[in-house]
CSV table of C-alpha atoms and ligand atoms in Angstrom, one decimal:
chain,number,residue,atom,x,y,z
A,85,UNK,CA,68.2,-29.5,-43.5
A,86,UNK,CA,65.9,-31.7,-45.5
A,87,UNK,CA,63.7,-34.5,-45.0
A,88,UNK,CA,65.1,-38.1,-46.4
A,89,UNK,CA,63.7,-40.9,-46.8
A,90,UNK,CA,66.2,-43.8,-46.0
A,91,UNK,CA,64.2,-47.1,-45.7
A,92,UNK,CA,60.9,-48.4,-47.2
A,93,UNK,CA,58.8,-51.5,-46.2
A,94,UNK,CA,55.3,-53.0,-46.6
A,95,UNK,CA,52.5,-55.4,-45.9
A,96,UNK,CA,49.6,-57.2,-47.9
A,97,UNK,CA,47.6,-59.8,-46.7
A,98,UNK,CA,47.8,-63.1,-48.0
A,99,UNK,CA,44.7,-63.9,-49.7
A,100,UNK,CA,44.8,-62.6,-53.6
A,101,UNK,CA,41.3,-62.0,-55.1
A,102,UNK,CA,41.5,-62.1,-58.8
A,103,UNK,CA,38.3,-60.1,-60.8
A,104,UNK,CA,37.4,-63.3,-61.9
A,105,UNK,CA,37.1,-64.8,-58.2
A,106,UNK,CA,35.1,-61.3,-58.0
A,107,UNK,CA,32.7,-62.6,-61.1
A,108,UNK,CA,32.1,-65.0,-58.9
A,109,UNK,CA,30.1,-63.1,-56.6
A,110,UNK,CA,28.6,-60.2,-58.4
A,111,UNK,CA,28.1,-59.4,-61.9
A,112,UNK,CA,31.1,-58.2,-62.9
A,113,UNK,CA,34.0,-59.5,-65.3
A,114,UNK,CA,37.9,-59.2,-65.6
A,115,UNK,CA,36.9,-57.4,-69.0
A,116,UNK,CA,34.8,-54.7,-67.4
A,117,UNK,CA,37.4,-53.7,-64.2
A,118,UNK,CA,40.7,-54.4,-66.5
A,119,UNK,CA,39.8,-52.3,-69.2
A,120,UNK,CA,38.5,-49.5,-67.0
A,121,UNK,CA,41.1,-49.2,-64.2
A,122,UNK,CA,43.6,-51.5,-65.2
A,123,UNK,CA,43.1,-53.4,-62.0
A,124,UNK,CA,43.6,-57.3,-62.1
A,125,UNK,CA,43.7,-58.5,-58.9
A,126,UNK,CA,43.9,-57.4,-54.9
A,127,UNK,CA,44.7,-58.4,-51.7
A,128,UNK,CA,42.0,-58.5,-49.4
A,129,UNK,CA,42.6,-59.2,-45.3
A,130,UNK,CA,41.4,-62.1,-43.6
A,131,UNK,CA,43.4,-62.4,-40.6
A,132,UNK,CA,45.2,-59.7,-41.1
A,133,UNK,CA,44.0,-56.0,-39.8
A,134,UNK,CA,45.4,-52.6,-40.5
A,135,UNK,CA,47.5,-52.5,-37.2
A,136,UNK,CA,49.2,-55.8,-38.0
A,137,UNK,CA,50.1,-55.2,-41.3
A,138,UNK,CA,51.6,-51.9,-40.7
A,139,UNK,CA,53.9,-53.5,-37.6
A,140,UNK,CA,55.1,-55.3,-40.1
A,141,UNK,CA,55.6,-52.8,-42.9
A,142,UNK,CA,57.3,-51.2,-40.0
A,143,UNK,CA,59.6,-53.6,-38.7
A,144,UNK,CA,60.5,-54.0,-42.6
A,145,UNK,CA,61.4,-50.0,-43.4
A,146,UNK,CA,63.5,-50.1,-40.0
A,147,UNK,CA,65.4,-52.9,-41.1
A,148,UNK,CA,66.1,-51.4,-44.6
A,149,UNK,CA,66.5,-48.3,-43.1
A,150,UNK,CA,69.1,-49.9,-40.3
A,151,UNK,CA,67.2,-47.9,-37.7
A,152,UNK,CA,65.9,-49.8,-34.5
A,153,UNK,CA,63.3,-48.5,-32.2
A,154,UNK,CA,65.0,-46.7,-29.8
A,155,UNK,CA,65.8,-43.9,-32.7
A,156,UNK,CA,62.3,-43.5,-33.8
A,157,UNK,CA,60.9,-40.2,-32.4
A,158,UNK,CA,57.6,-40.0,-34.3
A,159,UNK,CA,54.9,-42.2,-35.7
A,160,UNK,CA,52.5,-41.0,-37.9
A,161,UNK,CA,49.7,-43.5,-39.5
A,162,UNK,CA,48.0,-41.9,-42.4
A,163,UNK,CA,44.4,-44.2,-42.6
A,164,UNK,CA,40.8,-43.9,-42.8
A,165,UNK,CA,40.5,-47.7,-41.5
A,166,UNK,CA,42.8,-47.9,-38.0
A,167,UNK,CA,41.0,-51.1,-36.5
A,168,UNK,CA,39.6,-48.9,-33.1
A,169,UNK,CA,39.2,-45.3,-32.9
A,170,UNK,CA,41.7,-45.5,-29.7
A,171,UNK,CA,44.2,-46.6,-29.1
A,172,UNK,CA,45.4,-45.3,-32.3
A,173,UNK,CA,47.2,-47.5,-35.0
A,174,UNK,CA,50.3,-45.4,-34.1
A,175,UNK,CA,50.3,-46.6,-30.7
A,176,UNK,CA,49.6,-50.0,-31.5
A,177,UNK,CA,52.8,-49.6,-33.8
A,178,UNK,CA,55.1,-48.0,-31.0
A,179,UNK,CA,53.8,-50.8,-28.6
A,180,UNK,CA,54.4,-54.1,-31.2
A,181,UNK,CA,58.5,-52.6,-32.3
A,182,UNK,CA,59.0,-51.3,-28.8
A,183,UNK,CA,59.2,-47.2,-29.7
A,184,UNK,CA,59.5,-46.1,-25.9
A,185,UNK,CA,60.6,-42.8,-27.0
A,186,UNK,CA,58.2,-42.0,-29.9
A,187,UNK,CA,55.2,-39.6,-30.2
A,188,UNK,CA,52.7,-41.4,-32.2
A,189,UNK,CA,49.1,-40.1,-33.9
A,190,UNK,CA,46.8,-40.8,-36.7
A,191,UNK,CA,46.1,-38.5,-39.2
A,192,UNK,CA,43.2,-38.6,-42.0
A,193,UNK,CA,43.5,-37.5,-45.7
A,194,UNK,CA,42.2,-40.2,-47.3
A,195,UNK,CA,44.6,-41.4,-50.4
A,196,UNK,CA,46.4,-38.0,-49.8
A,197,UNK,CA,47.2,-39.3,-46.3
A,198,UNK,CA,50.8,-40.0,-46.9
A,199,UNK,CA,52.1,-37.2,-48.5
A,200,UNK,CA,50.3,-34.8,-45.7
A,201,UNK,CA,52.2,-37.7,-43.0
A,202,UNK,CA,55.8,-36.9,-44.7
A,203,UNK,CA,55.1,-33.1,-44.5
A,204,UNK,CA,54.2,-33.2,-41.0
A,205,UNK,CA,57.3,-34.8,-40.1
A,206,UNK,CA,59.2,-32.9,-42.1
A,207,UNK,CA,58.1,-29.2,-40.4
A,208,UNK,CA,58.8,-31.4,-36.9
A,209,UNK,CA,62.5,-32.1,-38.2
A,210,UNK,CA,63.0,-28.6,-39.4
A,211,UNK,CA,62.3,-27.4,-36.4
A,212,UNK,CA,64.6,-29.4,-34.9
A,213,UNK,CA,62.1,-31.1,-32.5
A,214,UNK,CA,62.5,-34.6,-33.8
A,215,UNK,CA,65.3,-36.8,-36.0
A,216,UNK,CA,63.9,-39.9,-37.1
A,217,UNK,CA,60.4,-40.3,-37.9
A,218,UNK,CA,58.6,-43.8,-39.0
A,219,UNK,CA,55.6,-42.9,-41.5
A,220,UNK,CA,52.7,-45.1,-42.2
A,221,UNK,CA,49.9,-45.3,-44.9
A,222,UNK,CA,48.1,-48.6,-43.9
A,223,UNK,CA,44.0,-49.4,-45.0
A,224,UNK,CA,42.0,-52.6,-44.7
A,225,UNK,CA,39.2,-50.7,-46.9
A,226,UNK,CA,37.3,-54.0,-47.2
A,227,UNK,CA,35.8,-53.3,-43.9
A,228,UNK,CA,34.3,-50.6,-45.0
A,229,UNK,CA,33.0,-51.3,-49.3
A,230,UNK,CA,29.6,-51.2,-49.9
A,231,UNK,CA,29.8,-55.0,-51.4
A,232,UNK,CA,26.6,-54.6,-53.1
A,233,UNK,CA,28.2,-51.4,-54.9
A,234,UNK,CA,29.9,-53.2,-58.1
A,235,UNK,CA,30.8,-49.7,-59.0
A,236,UNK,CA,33.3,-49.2,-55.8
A,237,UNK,CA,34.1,-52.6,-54.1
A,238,UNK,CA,35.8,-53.9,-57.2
A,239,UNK,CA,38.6,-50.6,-56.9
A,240,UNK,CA,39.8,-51.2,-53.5
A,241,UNK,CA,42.2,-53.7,-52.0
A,242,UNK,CA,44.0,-53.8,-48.3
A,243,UNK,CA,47.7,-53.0,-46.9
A,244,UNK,CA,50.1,-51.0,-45.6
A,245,UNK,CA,53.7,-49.1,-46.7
A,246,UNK,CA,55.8,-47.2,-44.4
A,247,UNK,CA,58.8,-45.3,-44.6
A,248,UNK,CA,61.8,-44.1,-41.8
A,249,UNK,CA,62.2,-40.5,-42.6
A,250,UNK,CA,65.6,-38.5,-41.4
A,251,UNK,CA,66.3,-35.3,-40.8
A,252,UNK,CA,69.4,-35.2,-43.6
A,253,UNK,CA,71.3,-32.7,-46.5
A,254,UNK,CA,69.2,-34.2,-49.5
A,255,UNK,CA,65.6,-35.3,-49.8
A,256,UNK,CA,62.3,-33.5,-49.8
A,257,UNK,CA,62.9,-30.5,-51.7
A,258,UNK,CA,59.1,-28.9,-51.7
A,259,UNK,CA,55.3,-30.1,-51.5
A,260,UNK,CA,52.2,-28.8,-52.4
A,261,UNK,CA,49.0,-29.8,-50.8
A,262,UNK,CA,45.5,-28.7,-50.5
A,263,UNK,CA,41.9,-29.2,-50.1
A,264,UNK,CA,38.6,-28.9,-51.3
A,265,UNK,CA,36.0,-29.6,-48.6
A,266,UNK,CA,33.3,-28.2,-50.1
A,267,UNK,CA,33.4,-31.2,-52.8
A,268,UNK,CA,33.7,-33.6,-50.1
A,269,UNK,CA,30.6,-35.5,-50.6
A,270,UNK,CA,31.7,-37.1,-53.8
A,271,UNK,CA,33.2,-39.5,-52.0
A,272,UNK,CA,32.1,-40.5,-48.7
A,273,UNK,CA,32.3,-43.1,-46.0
A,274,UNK,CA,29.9,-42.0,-43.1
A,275,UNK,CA,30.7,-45.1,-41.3
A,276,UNK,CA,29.6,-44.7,-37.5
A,277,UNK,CA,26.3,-44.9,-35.3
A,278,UNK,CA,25.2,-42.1,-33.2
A,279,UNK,CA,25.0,-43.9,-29.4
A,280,UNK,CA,23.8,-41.1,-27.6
A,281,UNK,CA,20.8,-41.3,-26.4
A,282,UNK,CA,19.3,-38.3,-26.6
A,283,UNK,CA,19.3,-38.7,-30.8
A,284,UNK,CA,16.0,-40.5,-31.7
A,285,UNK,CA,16.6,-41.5,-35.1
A,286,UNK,CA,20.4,-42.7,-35.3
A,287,UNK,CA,21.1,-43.1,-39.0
A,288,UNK,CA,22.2,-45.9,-40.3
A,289,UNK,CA,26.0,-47.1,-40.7
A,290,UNK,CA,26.6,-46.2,-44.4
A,291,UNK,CA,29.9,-47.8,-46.7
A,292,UNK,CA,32.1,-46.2,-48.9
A,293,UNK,CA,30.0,-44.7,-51.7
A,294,UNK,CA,31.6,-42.6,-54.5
A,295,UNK,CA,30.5,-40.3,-57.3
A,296,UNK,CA,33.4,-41.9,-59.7
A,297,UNK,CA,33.0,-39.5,-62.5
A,298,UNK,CA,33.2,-36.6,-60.3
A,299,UNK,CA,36.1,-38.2,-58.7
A,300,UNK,CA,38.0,-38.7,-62.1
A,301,UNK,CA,37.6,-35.3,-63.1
A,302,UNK,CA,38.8,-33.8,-59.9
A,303,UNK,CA,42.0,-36.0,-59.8
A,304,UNK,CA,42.9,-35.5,-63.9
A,305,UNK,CA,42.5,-31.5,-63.2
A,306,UNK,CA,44.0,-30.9,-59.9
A,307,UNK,CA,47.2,-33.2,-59.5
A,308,UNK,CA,48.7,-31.6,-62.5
A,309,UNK,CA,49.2,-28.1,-61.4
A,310,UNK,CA,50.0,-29.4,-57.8
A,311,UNK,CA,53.3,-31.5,-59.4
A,312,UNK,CA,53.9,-28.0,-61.5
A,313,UNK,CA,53.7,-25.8,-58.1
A,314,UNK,CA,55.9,-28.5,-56.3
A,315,UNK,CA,58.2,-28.5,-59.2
A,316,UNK,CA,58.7,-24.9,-59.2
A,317,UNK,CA,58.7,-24.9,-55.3
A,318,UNK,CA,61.8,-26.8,-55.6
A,319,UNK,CA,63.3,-25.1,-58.6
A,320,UNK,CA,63.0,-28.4,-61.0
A,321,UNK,CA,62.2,-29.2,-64.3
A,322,UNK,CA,60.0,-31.4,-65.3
A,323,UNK,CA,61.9,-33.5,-67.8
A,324,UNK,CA,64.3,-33.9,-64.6
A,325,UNK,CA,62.1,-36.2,-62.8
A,326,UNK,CA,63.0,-39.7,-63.1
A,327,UNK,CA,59.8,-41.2,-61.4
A,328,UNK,CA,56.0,-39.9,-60.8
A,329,UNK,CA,54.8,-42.1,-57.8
A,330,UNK,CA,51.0,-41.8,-57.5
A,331,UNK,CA,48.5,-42.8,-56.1
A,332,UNK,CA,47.5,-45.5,-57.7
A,333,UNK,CA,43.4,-45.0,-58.1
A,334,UNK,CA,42.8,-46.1,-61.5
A,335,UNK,CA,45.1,-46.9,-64.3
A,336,UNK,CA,42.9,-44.5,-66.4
A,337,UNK,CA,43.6,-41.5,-64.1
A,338,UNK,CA,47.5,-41.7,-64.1
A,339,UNK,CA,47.4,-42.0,-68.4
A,340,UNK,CA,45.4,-38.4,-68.4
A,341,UNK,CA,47.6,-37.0,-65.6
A,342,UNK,CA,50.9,-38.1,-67.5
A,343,UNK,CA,49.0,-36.6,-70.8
A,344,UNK,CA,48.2,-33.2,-69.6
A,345,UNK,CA,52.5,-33.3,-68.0
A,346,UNK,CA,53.8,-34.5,-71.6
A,347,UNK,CA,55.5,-37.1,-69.3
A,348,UNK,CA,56.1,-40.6,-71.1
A,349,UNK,CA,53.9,-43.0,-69.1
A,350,UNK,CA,56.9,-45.4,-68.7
A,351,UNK,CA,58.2,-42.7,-65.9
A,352,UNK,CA,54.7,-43.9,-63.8
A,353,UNK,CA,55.5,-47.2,-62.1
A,354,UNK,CA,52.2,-48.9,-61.4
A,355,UNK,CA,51.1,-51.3,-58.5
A,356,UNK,CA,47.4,-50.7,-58.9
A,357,UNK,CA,47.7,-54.2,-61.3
A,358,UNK,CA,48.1,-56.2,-58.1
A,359,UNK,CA,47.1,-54.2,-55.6
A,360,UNK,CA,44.0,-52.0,-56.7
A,361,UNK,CA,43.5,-48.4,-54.8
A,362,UNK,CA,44.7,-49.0,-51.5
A,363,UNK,CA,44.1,-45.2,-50.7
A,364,UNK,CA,47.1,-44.0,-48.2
A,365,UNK,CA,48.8,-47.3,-48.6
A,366,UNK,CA,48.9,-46.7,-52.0
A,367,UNK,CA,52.1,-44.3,-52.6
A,368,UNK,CA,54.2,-45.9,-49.6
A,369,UNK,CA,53.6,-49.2,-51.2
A,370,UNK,CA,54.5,-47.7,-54.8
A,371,UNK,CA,57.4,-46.3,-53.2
A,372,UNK,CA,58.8,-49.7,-51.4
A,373,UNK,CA,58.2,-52.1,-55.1
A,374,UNK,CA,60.3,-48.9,-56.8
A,375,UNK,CA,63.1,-49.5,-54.0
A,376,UNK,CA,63.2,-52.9,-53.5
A,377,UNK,CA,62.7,-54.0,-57.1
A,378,UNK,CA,66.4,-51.0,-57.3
A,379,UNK,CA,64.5,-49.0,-59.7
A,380,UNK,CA,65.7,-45.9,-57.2
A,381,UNK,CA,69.2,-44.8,-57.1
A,382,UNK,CA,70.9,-41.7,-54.7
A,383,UNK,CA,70.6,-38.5,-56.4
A,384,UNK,CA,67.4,-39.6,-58.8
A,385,UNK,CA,64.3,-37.0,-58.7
A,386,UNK,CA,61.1,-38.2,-57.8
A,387,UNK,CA,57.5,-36.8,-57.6
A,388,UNK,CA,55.1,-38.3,-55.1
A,389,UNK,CA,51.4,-37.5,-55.6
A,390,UNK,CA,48.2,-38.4,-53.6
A,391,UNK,CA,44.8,-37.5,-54.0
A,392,UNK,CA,41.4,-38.5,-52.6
A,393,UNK,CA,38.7,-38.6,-50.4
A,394,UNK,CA,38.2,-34.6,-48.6
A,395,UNK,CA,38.5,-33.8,-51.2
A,396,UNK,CA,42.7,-33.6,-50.7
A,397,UNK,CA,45.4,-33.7,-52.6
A,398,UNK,CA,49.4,-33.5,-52.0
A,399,UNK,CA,52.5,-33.4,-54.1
A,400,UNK,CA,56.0,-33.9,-52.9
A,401,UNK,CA,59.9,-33.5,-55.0
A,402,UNK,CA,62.4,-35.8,-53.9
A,403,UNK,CA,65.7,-36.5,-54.2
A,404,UNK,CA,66.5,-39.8,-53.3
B,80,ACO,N1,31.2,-54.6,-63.5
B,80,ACO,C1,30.4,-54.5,-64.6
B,80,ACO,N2,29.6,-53.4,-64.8
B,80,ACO,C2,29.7,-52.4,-64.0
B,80,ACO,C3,30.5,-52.4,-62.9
B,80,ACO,C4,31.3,-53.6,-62.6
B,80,ACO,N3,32.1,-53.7,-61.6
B,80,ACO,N4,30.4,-51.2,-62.2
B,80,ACO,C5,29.5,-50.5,-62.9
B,80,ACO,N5,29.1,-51.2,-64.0
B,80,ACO,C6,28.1,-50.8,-65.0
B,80,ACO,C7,27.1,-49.8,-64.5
B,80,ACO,O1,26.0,-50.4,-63.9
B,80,ACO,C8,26.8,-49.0,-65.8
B,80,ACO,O2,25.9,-49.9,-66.5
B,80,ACO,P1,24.7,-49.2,-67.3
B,80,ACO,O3,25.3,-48.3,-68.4
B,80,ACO,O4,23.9,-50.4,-67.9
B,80,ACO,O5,23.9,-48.4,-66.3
B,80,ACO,C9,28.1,-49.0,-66.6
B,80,ACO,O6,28.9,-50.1,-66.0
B,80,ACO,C10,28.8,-47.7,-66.5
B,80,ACO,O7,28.8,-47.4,-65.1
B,80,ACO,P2,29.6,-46.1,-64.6
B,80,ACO,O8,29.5,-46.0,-63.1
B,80,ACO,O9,29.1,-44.9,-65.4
B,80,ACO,O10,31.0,-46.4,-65.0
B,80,ACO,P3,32.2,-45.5,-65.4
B,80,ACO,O11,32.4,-45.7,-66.9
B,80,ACO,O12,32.1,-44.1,-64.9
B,80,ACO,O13,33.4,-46.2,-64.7
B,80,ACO,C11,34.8,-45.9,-62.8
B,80,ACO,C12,33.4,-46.3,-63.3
B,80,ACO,C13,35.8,-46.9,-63.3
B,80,ACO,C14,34.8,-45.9,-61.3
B,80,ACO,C15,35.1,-44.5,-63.3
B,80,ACO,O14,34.1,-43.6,-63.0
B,80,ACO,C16,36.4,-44.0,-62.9
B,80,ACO,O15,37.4,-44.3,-63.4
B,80,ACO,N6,36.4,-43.1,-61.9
B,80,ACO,C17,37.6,-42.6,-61.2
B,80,ACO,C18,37.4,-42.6,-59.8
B,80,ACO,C19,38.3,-43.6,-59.2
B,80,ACO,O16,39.0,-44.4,-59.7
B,80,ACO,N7,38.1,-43.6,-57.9
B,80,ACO,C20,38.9,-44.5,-57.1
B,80,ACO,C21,38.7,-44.2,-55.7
B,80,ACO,S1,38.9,-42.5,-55.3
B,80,ACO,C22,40.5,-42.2,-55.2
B,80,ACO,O17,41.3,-43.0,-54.8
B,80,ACO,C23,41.0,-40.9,-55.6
C-alpha cells in the first residue's frame, strides 16, 4: 500500500503587494529583495484568514480529486497561524465542506509542516485506520511579521494548498524528516501573552524574528542529505527525479541546494516569484501550479522538501 496523492488545490488572497508597493512603506527596493531571494511580489490577506483560504483550497483538491466529503476520514492542517488556538483550523475545515466523518487536528513544523502532515497520514493509511485523508498547509504570516523588520517582513506572503491523499499501489515511496531543536531560536515567533495571574512581569508579544544567515546555512547543508536518504529509502536515483518541489524560502537557497545535488535548476519549479515564503503553504501550493499548469504526468518521480522554523526539515519521493 502506498500513499497517493490524487488531487491538489489552493488559495491566495486577493490583494498582490508588489516590492515596490513595499518601497512604499519602508526602505526597501525591488533591487534589494529581487536580487536576494528572487521574490517579486506576494499576496497578503485582507479579508481573507487562514481558515477561509484553506476551505477553499479544500473544496478545490476535492473537486480535482473527485472526492466529496463524506469520503474524507482525516484532516490535518500543517500552520503556525490557525486564526484561534481552538477550534482548530481542521475543524473549521470539516465544519465549512461538511466532513461528518473525519478526524481533524493541527499540527506545527513550521515550513516543514506539510511534508510531516503527508507522513502522518500516510502511517494512518498503512495501518489501515483510514482511506482518504485531506492535507492542508495554510499561513496568513502577515499577522504575525515584525513590520518594522525590513529584514523578514519583505520574505513572507499569505495562503493555503491542500492535497486529498489515498491509500493506493503507487505514490509515496519514502521520507526522511528530522529535527534540530536545539537551533530553534534562530528563528522564532514567541507570539503569545502570559494571562495568568500569578506571573508579574508578562513579556511582551514578540513577531517573527529570524537569524537569516543562520537560517540559510542550515537549509543549504541539511536538505541535501535528507533528499539523498529519501532517495535511497526508496531505492531511486537521482537523475530519475523529474521534479524537486521545495519549499520555496528564498530563490538563493534552492540554487545552492540544486548545486550541491548536481541537479539542473530547471528541474526546481518556483512560486516564491509571486508568492514569497509562505512557510507550510509553500510546497502544497508548489505542488497544485505544477499540476494544474500539467507539468505532472502518472508515473513521473518527484521530491518534496520542506524546511524551517524548529528547526525541522522533511523530504518525501513520489510517484505521481
Ligand atoms: N531592504 C533593503 N536593505 C535591507 C533589507 C531590505 N528589505 N533588509 C536588510 N537590509 C540591509 C541591512 O540593513 C544590511 O545593511 P547594512 O549592511 O548597511 O547593515 C544589509 O541589507 C545586509 O543585511 P543582512 O541581514 O546581512 O542581509 P543578508 O545579505 O543576510 O540577506 C536574507 C538577508 C535575504 C534574509 C539572507 O540572510 C537569506 O537569504 N537568508 C536565508 C533565510 C531565509 O530565506 N529565510 C526565509 C524564512 S525561513 C524558512 O522559510 C526556512
Amino acid at each position: 500500500m502506498r500513499t497517493k496523492i490524487i488531487g491538489t488545490g489552493s488559495c491566495l488572497p486577493q490583494t498582490v503587494v508588489t516590492n515596490d508597493d513595499l518601497s512604499k512603506i519602508m526602505d526597501t527596493s525591488d533591487e534589494w529583495i529581487s536580487s536576494r531571494t528572487g521574490i517579486k511580489e506576494r499576496r497578503l490577506a485582507k479579508e481573507e484568514t487562514t481558515a477561509t483560504m484553506s476551505i477553499e483550497a479544500s473544496r478545490r483538491a476535492m473537486e480535482n480529486a473527485n472526492v466529496s466529503a463524506q469520503e474524507i476520514d482525516l484532516i490535518i492542517v500543517a500552520t503556525v497561524t490557525s486564526d484561534h488556538i481552538t477550534p482548530s483550523t481542521s475543524c473549521e475545515i470539516q465544519a465549512a465542506i461538511g466532513a461528518d466523518r473525519a478526524v481533524a487536528f493541527d499540527i506545527n513544523a513550521a515550513c516543514s509542516g506539510f511534508l510531516f502532515a503527508l507522513s502522518i497520514a500516510d502511517a494512518y493509511l498503512k495501518l489501515g485506520t483510514f482511506k482518504t485523508a485531506l492535507i492542508l498547509g495554510a499561513e496568513t504570516l502577515s499577522r504575525i511579521m515584525d513590520w518594522s523588520d525590513r529584514s523578514t517582513c519583505v520574505l513572507f506572503g499569505d495562503g493555503a494548498g491542500a492535497a486529498i491523499v489515498r491509500a493506493d499501489s503507487a505514490g509515496l515511496l519514502a521520507y526522511d524528516q528530522g529535527s534540530a531543536g536545539a537551533r530553534g531560536m534562530v528563528l522564532s515567533c514567541l507570539n503569545r501573552r502570559n494571562n495568568n495571574p500569578l506571573v508579574k512581569n508578562p513579556t511582551d508579544i514578540q513577531y517573527v524574528h529570524m537569524d537569516g544567515q543562520e537560517v540559510y546555512k542550515f537549509a543549504v547543508t541539511t536538505v541535501p542529505v535528507s533528499i539523498k536518504k529519501a532517495l535511497d529509502e526508496a531505492g531511486v536515483n537521482i537523475e530519475d527525479i523529474d521534479y524537486f518541489a521545495l519549499h520555496q524560502a528564498n530563490i538563493r537557497i534552492i540554487q545552492a541546494v540544486a548545486k550541491r545535488l548536481k541537479v539542473p535548476e530547471d528541474k526546481f519549479p518556483i512560486s516564491l516569484d509571486h508568492c514569497g515564503n509562505i512557510s507550510a503553504a509553500s510546497v502544497p501550493i508548489l505542488l497544485d501550479e505544477m499540476n494544474r499548469n500539467g507539468l505532472l504526468k502518472p508515473g513521473m518521480k518527484i521530491v518534496l522538501a520542506g524546511f524551517g522554523g524548529g528547526l525541522t526539515w522533511g523530504s518525501a519521493v513520489i510517484e505521481w
